[in-house]
Short mmCIF file of C-alpha atoms and ligand atoms in Angstrom, two decimals:
data_model
loop_
_atom_site.label_atom_id
_atom_site.label_comp_id
_atom_site.label_asym_id
_atom_site.label_seq_id
_atom_site.Cartn_x
_atom_site.Cartn_y
_atom_site.Cartn_z
CA MET A 1 4.26 -20.61 1.74
CA ALA A 2 4.26 -21.01 5.53
CA ASP A 3 5.78 -17.53 5.87
CA LYS A 4 2.82 -15.84 4.25
CA LYS A 5 1.23 -13.56 6.79
CA MET A 6 -2.37 -13.80 5.54
CA LEU A 7 -2.52 -17.31 4.17
CA ASN A 8 -6.17 -18.22 3.43
CA LYS A 9 -7.47 -15.19 5.31
CA ILE A 10 -10.54 -13.57 3.74
CA ALA A 11 -9.95 -9.85 3.31
CA LEU A 12 -12.54 -7.28 2.26
CA ILE A 13 -11.21 -4.02 0.85
CA THR A 14 -13.60 -1.18 0.01
CA GLY A 15 -12.24 1.23 -2.58
CA GLY A 16 -10.14 -1.79 -3.51
CA THR A 17 -9.72 -1.06 -7.22
CA SER A 18 -7.66 2.12 -6.87
CA GLY A 19 -4.86 3.83 -4.97
CA ILE A 20 -4.41 2.77 -1.35
CA GLY A 21 -7.15 0.12 -1.49
CA PHE A 22 -5.57 -1.54 -4.54
CA ALA A 23 -2.11 -1.41 -2.96
CA CYS A 24 -3.57 -3.20 0.08
CA ALA A 25 -5.13 -5.78 -2.26
CA CYS A 26 -1.75 -6.42 -3.92
CA ARG A 27 0.10 -6.72 -0.61
CA PHE A 28 -2.54 -8.96 0.97
CA ALA A 29 -2.66 -11.15 -2.16
CA ALA A 30 1.13 -11.52 -2.00
CA GLU A 31 0.67 -12.64 1.62
CA GLY A 32 -1.78 -15.35 0.61
CA ALA A 33 -5.15 -13.70 1.35
CA LYS A 34 -8.33 -14.38 -0.60
CA LEU A 35 -9.76 -10.99 -1.57
CA VAL A 36 -13.13 -9.35 -1.84
CA LEU A 37 -12.99 -5.95 -3.53
CA ALA A 38 -15.92 -3.58 -3.15
CA ASP A 39 -15.97 -0.48 -5.32
CA LEU A 40 -18.31 1.55 -7.49
CA PHE A 41 -17.54 0.50 -11.04
CA ALA A 42 -17.58 -2.96 -12.63
CA ASP A 43 -15.05 -2.07 -15.35
CA LYS A 44 -12.44 -0.92 -12.82
CA GLY A 45 -13.30 -4.02 -10.77
CA ALA A 46 -12.67 -6.36 -13.70
CA GLU A 47 -9.34 -4.67 -14.41
CA ALA A 48 -8.22 -4.96 -10.77
CA VAL A 49 -9.28 -8.62 -10.57
CA ALA A 50 -7.40 -9.44 -13.78
CA LYS A 51 -4.19 -7.80 -12.45
CA LEU A 52 -4.41 -9.56 -9.08
CA GLU A 53 -5.04 -12.93 -10.71
CA ALA A 54 -2.22 -12.48 -13.20
CA GLU A 55 0.40 -11.10 -10.80
CA TYR A 56 -0.36 -13.06 -7.62
CA GLY A 57 -2.59 -15.95 -8.71
CA ALA A 58 -5.01 -14.47 -6.21
CA ASP A 59 -8.54 -15.65 -5.51
CA VAL A 60 -10.55 -12.40 -5.97
CA LEU A 61 -14.25 -11.60 -5.84
CA PHE A 62 -15.39 -8.16 -7.01
CA VAL A 63 -18.75 -6.89 -5.73
CA PRO A 64 -19.99 -3.58 -7.18
CA THR A 65 -20.85 -1.57 -4.09
CA ASP A 66 -21.71 1.98 -3.13
CA VAL A 67 -20.60 2.17 0.50
CA THR A 68 -23.14 4.90 1.23
CA LEU A 69 -26.07 2.55 0.57
CA GLU A 70 -26.98 0.19 3.38
CA ALA A 71 -28.69 -2.18 0.90
CA ASP A 72 -25.43 -2.45 -1.10
CA MET A 73 -23.47 -3.11 2.08
CA GLN A 74 -25.92 -5.81 3.20
CA ALA A 75 -25.73 -7.42 -0.26
CA LEU A 76 -21.93 -7.33 -0.01
CA GLY A 77 -22.13 -9.01 3.39
CA GLU A 78 -24.39 -11.70 1.94
CA ALA A 79 -22.07 -12.27 -1.02
CA ILE A 80 -19.14 -12.80 1.36
CA ARG A 81 -21.21 -15.01 3.66
CA ASN A 82 -22.34 -17.16 0.70
CA THR A 83 -18.88 -17.39 -0.88
CA TYR A 84 -16.59 -17.75 2.12
CA GLY A 85 -18.82 -17.94 5.21
CA ARG A 86 -16.69 -15.39 6.99
CA VAL A 87 -14.43 -12.35 6.76
CA ASP A 88 -11.13 -12.10 8.68
CA ALA A 89 -9.76 -8.69 7.75
CA VAL A 90 -11.46 -5.49 6.60
CA ILE A 91 -9.86 -2.41 5.09
CA ALA A 92 -12.31 0.49 4.74
CA ALA A 93 -10.51 2.57 2.12
CA ALA A 94 -13.34 3.90 -0.08
CA GLY A 95 -13.27 7.66 0.10
CA ILE A 96 -13.46 10.93 -1.81
CA ALA A 97 -11.71 14.25 -1.42
CA SER A 98 -13.56 17.43 -0.65
CA GLY A 99 -15.79 18.30 -3.59
CA ASN A 100 -14.35 21.80 -3.67
CA ASN A 101 -10.93 21.06 -2.26
CA PRO A 102 -8.57 23.71 -3.66
CA ALA A 103 -5.70 21.29 -3.06
CA GLY A 104 -7.01 19.39 -6.08
CA THR A 105 -8.78 16.08 -6.21
CA THR A 106 -10.23 13.63 -8.66
CA VAL A 107 -13.11 16.12 -8.77
CA GLU A 108 -12.37 19.24 -10.80
CA PRO A 109 -11.23 21.87 -8.30
CA ASN A 110 -13.35 24.98 -8.09
CA PRO A 111 -11.12 27.79 -9.46
CA ASP A 112 -12.42 30.24 -6.86
CA PRO A 113 -10.61 29.48 -3.54
CA GLU A 114 -13.27 31.39 -1.60
CA ALA A 115 -15.91 28.91 -2.80
CA ASN A 116 -14.32 26.16 -0.72
CA MET A 117 -14.59 27.92 2.61
CA VAL A 118 -17.28 26.83 5.04
CA ILE A 119 -19.06 30.18 4.63
CA ASN A 120 -19.65 29.38 0.95
CA LYS A 121 -19.70 25.58 0.87
CA PRO A 122 -22.74 24.06 -0.85
CA LEU A 123 -24.61 21.77 1.54
CA ALA A 124 -24.75 19.00 -1.07
CA SER A 125 -20.96 18.97 -1.33
CA TRP A 126 -20.57 18.76 2.47
CA GLN A 127 -23.14 15.95 2.71
CA LYS A 128 -21.57 13.92 -0.11
CA VAL A 129 -18.17 13.88 1.58
CA LEU A 130 -19.65 12.96 4.97
CA ASP A 131 -21.81 10.25 3.35
CA VAL A 132 -18.91 8.48 1.64
CA ASN A 133 -16.06 9.06 4.07
CA LEU A 134 -17.85 8.69 7.40
CA THR A 135 -21.23 6.99 6.93
CA GLY A 136 -19.70 4.63 4.34
CA VAL A 137 -17.04 3.55 6.83
CA MET A 138 -19.64 3.12 9.57
CA LEU A 139 -21.81 0.91 7.31
CA THR A 140 -18.76 -1.13 6.30
CA ASN A 141 -17.86 -1.57 9.97
CA LYS A 142 -21.41 -2.42 10.95
CA VAL A 143 -22.02 -5.12 8.34
CA MET A 144 -18.56 -6.70 8.52
CA ALA A 145 -18.40 -6.74 12.33
CA ARG A 146 -21.78 -8.50 12.36
CA LEU A 147 -20.42 -11.07 9.89
CA MET A 148 -17.34 -11.64 12.08
CA ILE A 149 -19.45 -12.05 15.20
CA ASP A 150 -21.86 -14.48 13.49
CA ALA A 151 -18.96 -16.56 12.17
CA GLY A 152 -17.10 -16.45 15.49
CA VAL A 153 -14.12 -14.76 13.82
CA GLN A 154 -11.71 -12.73 15.95
CA GLY A 155 -10.82 -10.51 13.00
CA THR A 156 -9.39 -7.08 12.34
CA ILE A 157 -10.86 -3.89 10.94
CA VAL A 158 -8.70 -1.06 9.64
CA ASN A 159 -10.33 2.24 8.73
CA ILE A 160 -8.46 4.64 6.45
CA ALA A 161 -8.66 8.11 7.98
CA SER A 162 -6.10 10.84 7.18
CA VAL A 163 -3.77 13.36 8.76
CA ALA A 164 -6.73 15.63 8.05
CA ALA A 165 -8.41 14.05 11.10
CA ARG A 166 -5.99 16.12 13.19
CA ARG A 167 -4.86 18.89 10.83
CA PRO A 168 -7.27 21.64 9.76
CA LEU A 169 -6.97 22.16 5.99
CA PRO A 170 -8.66 25.40 4.90
CA GLY A 171 -11.18 24.71 2.16
CA ALA A 172 -11.58 21.06 3.13
CA ALA A 173 -13.70 21.25 6.29
CA ASP A 174 -15.95 18.43 5.10
CA TYR A 175 -13.00 16.12 4.45
CA CYS A 176 -11.29 17.00 7.76
CA VAL A 177 -14.50 16.51 9.75
CA SER A 178 -15.23 13.20 8.01
CA LYS A 179 -11.77 11.89 8.89
CA ALA A 180 -11.94 13.14 12.49
CA GLY A 181 -15.23 11.25 12.64
CA VAL A 182 -13.56 8.10 11.35
CA GLU A 183 -10.94 8.36 14.09
CA MET A 184 -13.58 8.56 16.83
CA LEU A 185 -15.75 5.89 15.17
CA THR A 186 -12.70 3.63 15.26
CA LYS A 187 -12.20 4.23 18.97
CA VAL A 188 -15.84 3.65 19.93
CA LEU A 189 -16.17 0.56 17.75
CA SER A 190 -12.90 -0.80 19.07
CA VAL A 191 -14.22 -0.71 22.63
CA GLU A 192 -17.58 -2.17 21.55
CA LEU A 193 -15.93 -5.09 19.74
CA MET A 194 -13.18 -5.94 22.21
CA PRO A 195 -15.38 -8.48 24.03
CA TYR A 196 -15.61 -10.38 20.72
CA GLY A 197 -11.86 -10.36 20.18
CA ILE A 198 -12.22 -8.13 17.11
CA ARG A 199 -9.57 -5.40 16.85
CA VAL A 200 -10.36 -2.07 15.19
CA ASN A 201 -7.68 0.47 14.30
CA ALA A 202 -7.20 3.28 11.82
CA ILE A 203 -4.50 4.68 9.56
CA GLY A 204 -4.04 8.39 8.96
CA PRO A 205 -1.93 8.68 5.80
CA GLY A 206 -0.15 11.88 4.85
CA PHE A 207 -0.10 12.91 1.19
CA ILE A 208 0.11 9.78 -0.95
CA GLU A 209 0.66 9.29 -4.70
CA THR A 210 -2.76 8.05 -5.80
CA PRO A 211 -5.40 9.27 -8.25
CA MET A 212 -6.90 11.28 -5.37
CA THR A 213 -3.87 13.58 -5.29
CA ALA A 214 -3.32 13.76 -9.08
CA ASN A 215 -4.42 17.39 -9.37
CA LEU A 216 -2.50 18.38 -6.26
CA ARG A 217 0.70 16.79 -7.55
CA SER A 218 0.42 18.54 -10.91
CA ASP A 219 0.16 21.94 -9.24
CA ASN A 220 3.22 23.92 -8.12
CA GLU A 221 1.53 25.62 -5.21
CA GLY A 222 0.01 22.31 -4.11
CA ASN A 223 3.39 20.60 -4.15
CA MET A 224 4.96 23.43 -2.15
CA MET A 225 2.20 23.15 0.46
CA VAL A 226 2.71 19.38 0.77
CA MET A 227 6.50 19.66 1.08
CA ALA A 228 6.14 22.38 3.72
CA MET A 229 3.84 20.14 5.76
CA THR A 230 5.90 16.95 5.32
CA PRO A 231 9.32 16.77 7.02
CA MET A 232 10.44 13.92 4.72
CA ALA A 233 9.68 16.31 1.82
CA ARG A 234 8.15 13.69 -0.43
CA TYR A 235 4.80 12.11 -1.16
CA GLY A 236 4.16 8.69 0.31
CA ARG A 237 3.58 5.62 -1.83
CA ALA A 238 0.38 3.59 -1.58
CA GLU A 239 2.56 0.54 -0.80
CA GLU A 240 3.76 2.28 2.37
CA ILE A 241 0.16 2.52 3.56
CA ALA A 242 -0.44 -1.11 2.59
CA SER A 243 2.47 -2.16 4.86
CA THR A 244 0.82 -0.36 7.76
CA ALA A 245 -2.50 -2.00 6.90
CA LEU A 246 -0.82 -5.41 6.87
CA PHE A 247 0.71 -4.76 10.30
CA LEU A 248 -2.69 -3.80 11.74
CA SER A 249 -4.33 -6.84 10.10
CA THR A 250 -2.04 -9.49 11.60
CA ALA A 251 -1.08 -10.68 15.07
CA GLU A 252 2.05 -8.47 14.79
CA SER A 253 -0.23 -5.72 16.13
CA SER A 254 -2.06 -7.94 18.63
CA TYR A 255 -1.92 -5.36 21.47
CA PHE A 256 -3.24 -2.46 19.35
CA GLY A 257 -6.89 -1.47 19.67
CA GLY A 258 -8.64 1.81 18.84
CA GLN A 259 -5.39 3.41 17.66
CA ILE A 260 -4.61 5.56 14.66
CA LEU A 261 -1.17 5.26 13.05
CA PHE A 262 0.16 8.10 10.90
CA PRO A 263 2.42 7.02 8.02
CA ALA A 264 2.88 10.65 7.01
CA GLY A 265 6.52 11.42 6.33
CA GLY A 266 7.19 12.71 9.81
CA MET A 267 4.17 14.99 10.20
CA PHE A 268 3.13 15.46 13.85
CA THR A 269 6.65 15.21 15.18
CA GLY A 270 6.01 18.21 17.37
P1 LIG B 1 -8.55 6.76 -4.84
O1 LIG B 1 -7.43 6.22 -5.64
O2 LIG B 1 -9.45 7.78 -5.44
O3 LIG B 1 -9.41 5.51 -4.30
C1 LIG B 1 -10.64 5.65 -3.68
C2 LIG B 1 -11.56 4.57 -4.17
O4 LIG B 1 -12.82 4.67 -3.48
C3 LIG B 1 -11.87 4.72 -5.67
O5 LIG B 1 -11.81 3.47 -6.32
C4 LIG B 1 -13.28 5.26 -5.66
O6 LIG B 1 -14.02 4.96 -6.81
C5 LIG B 1 -13.85 4.55 -4.44
N1 LIG B 1 -15.10 5.14 -3.98
C6 LIG B 1 -15.45 6.45 -3.95
N2 LIG B 1 -16.71 6.59 -3.52
C7 LIG B 1 -17.18 5.33 -3.26
C8 LIG B 1 -18.42 4.82 -2.83
N3 LIG B 1 -19.46 5.62 -2.55
N4 LIG B 1 -18.56 3.48 -2.69
C9 LIG B 1 -17.52 2.64 -2.99
N5 LIG B 1 -16.33 3.08 -3.43
C10 LIG B 1 -16.16 4.42 -3.56
O7 LIG B 1 -8.00 7.45 -3.52
P2 LIG B 1 -6.94 6.94 -2.41
O8 LIG B 1 -5.97 8.02 -2.27
O9 LIG B 1 -6.52 5.57 -2.66
O10 LIG B 1 -7.90 7.00 -1.13
C11 LIG B 1 -8.20 5.85 -0.33
C12 LIG B 1 -8.52 6.32 1.07
O11 LIG B 1 -7.35 6.94 1.63
C13 LIG B 1 -9.61 7.39 1.12
O12 LIG B 1 -10.43 7.17 2.25
C14 LIG B 1 -8.83 8.68 1.29
O13 LIG B 1 -9.59 9.68 1.92
C15 LIG B 1 -7.69 8.19 2.16
N6 LIG B 1 -6.52 9.05 2.14
C16 LIG B 1 -5.85 9.32 0.98
C17 LIG B 1 -4.73 10.14 1.03
C18 LIG B 1 -3.93 10.49 -0.20
O14 LIG B 1 -3.07 11.37 -0.11
N7 LIG B 1 -4.14 9.84 -1.34
C19 LIG B 1 -4.29 10.69 2.25
C20 LIG B 1 -5.00 10.38 3.40
C21 LIG B 1 -6.10 9.56 3.34
P3 LIG B 1 -13.93 5.90 -8.14
O15 LIG B 1 -12.56 6.55 -8.15
O16 LIG B 1 -14.11 4.94 -9.27
O17 LIG B 1 -15.01 6.89 -8.02
#
């Protein structure tokens, strides 16, 4: 019990019912955290809560939340304030792939590769990706940092970016730009919050086995592209990202601030 790294810590995870967010929830629950999961759909929320309770005996609150809506984020902040009075660790993992990403996403890929290029990209598709992946992270950071400051908590915030923050992926300009924005948001916020003792860092995963990459992984060309970009020549597991999130959410990383770590199978080795 004493060895648990997040014993009685309150952890908020957006996008917490699926993929990387759910893997973080499992790992944090195993380490003794009390969880708040924020995600779009109540049915997926109920399923995630049931699994976490059954497997870890975890204390889990699910709050249906659209991270793009400030009113939802404020309501989430209030729910956490009323239930726990504070938040210690935040993982901003809610995100979507490029609406027209030819690499394949949870959204049906557009069969015409030309349609995904900036010169043809529908404005609505661009705005949707920026709204969820960048503005959603900013709103999560804003509301949760305020809660930490009000409660006098010297907590941690971890934003999930991507290798796409640094790597231009043709056909996914919106996704790449949103993740580059998350990296810079993390740096600015980190400096702003240092006086309060709150540490903000980011993770830039490579290609990970989650529902987001389901189409990509079922496509030969997609797999070849991923293997060519990834020296370890395999997809990452969501648990490998959760380990990085745990590191950045505990005192093990106490001298990290405003950094982005890339668990990405050796990408960016030069
Ligand atoms: P995922 O399994 O699709 O999980 C994303 C979660 O975010 C889903 O539960 C999704 O809900 C939720 N979500 C989407 N829009 C939302 C909104 N407006 N408000 C609240 N929740 C919302 O994908 P994942 O791979 O775990 O992705 C998690 C994060 O990692 C994302 O930021 C992604 O960009 C990043 N990432 C993933 C990879 C990868 O290879 N998988 C690589 C680098 C970075 P629904 O599915 O129910 O709509």
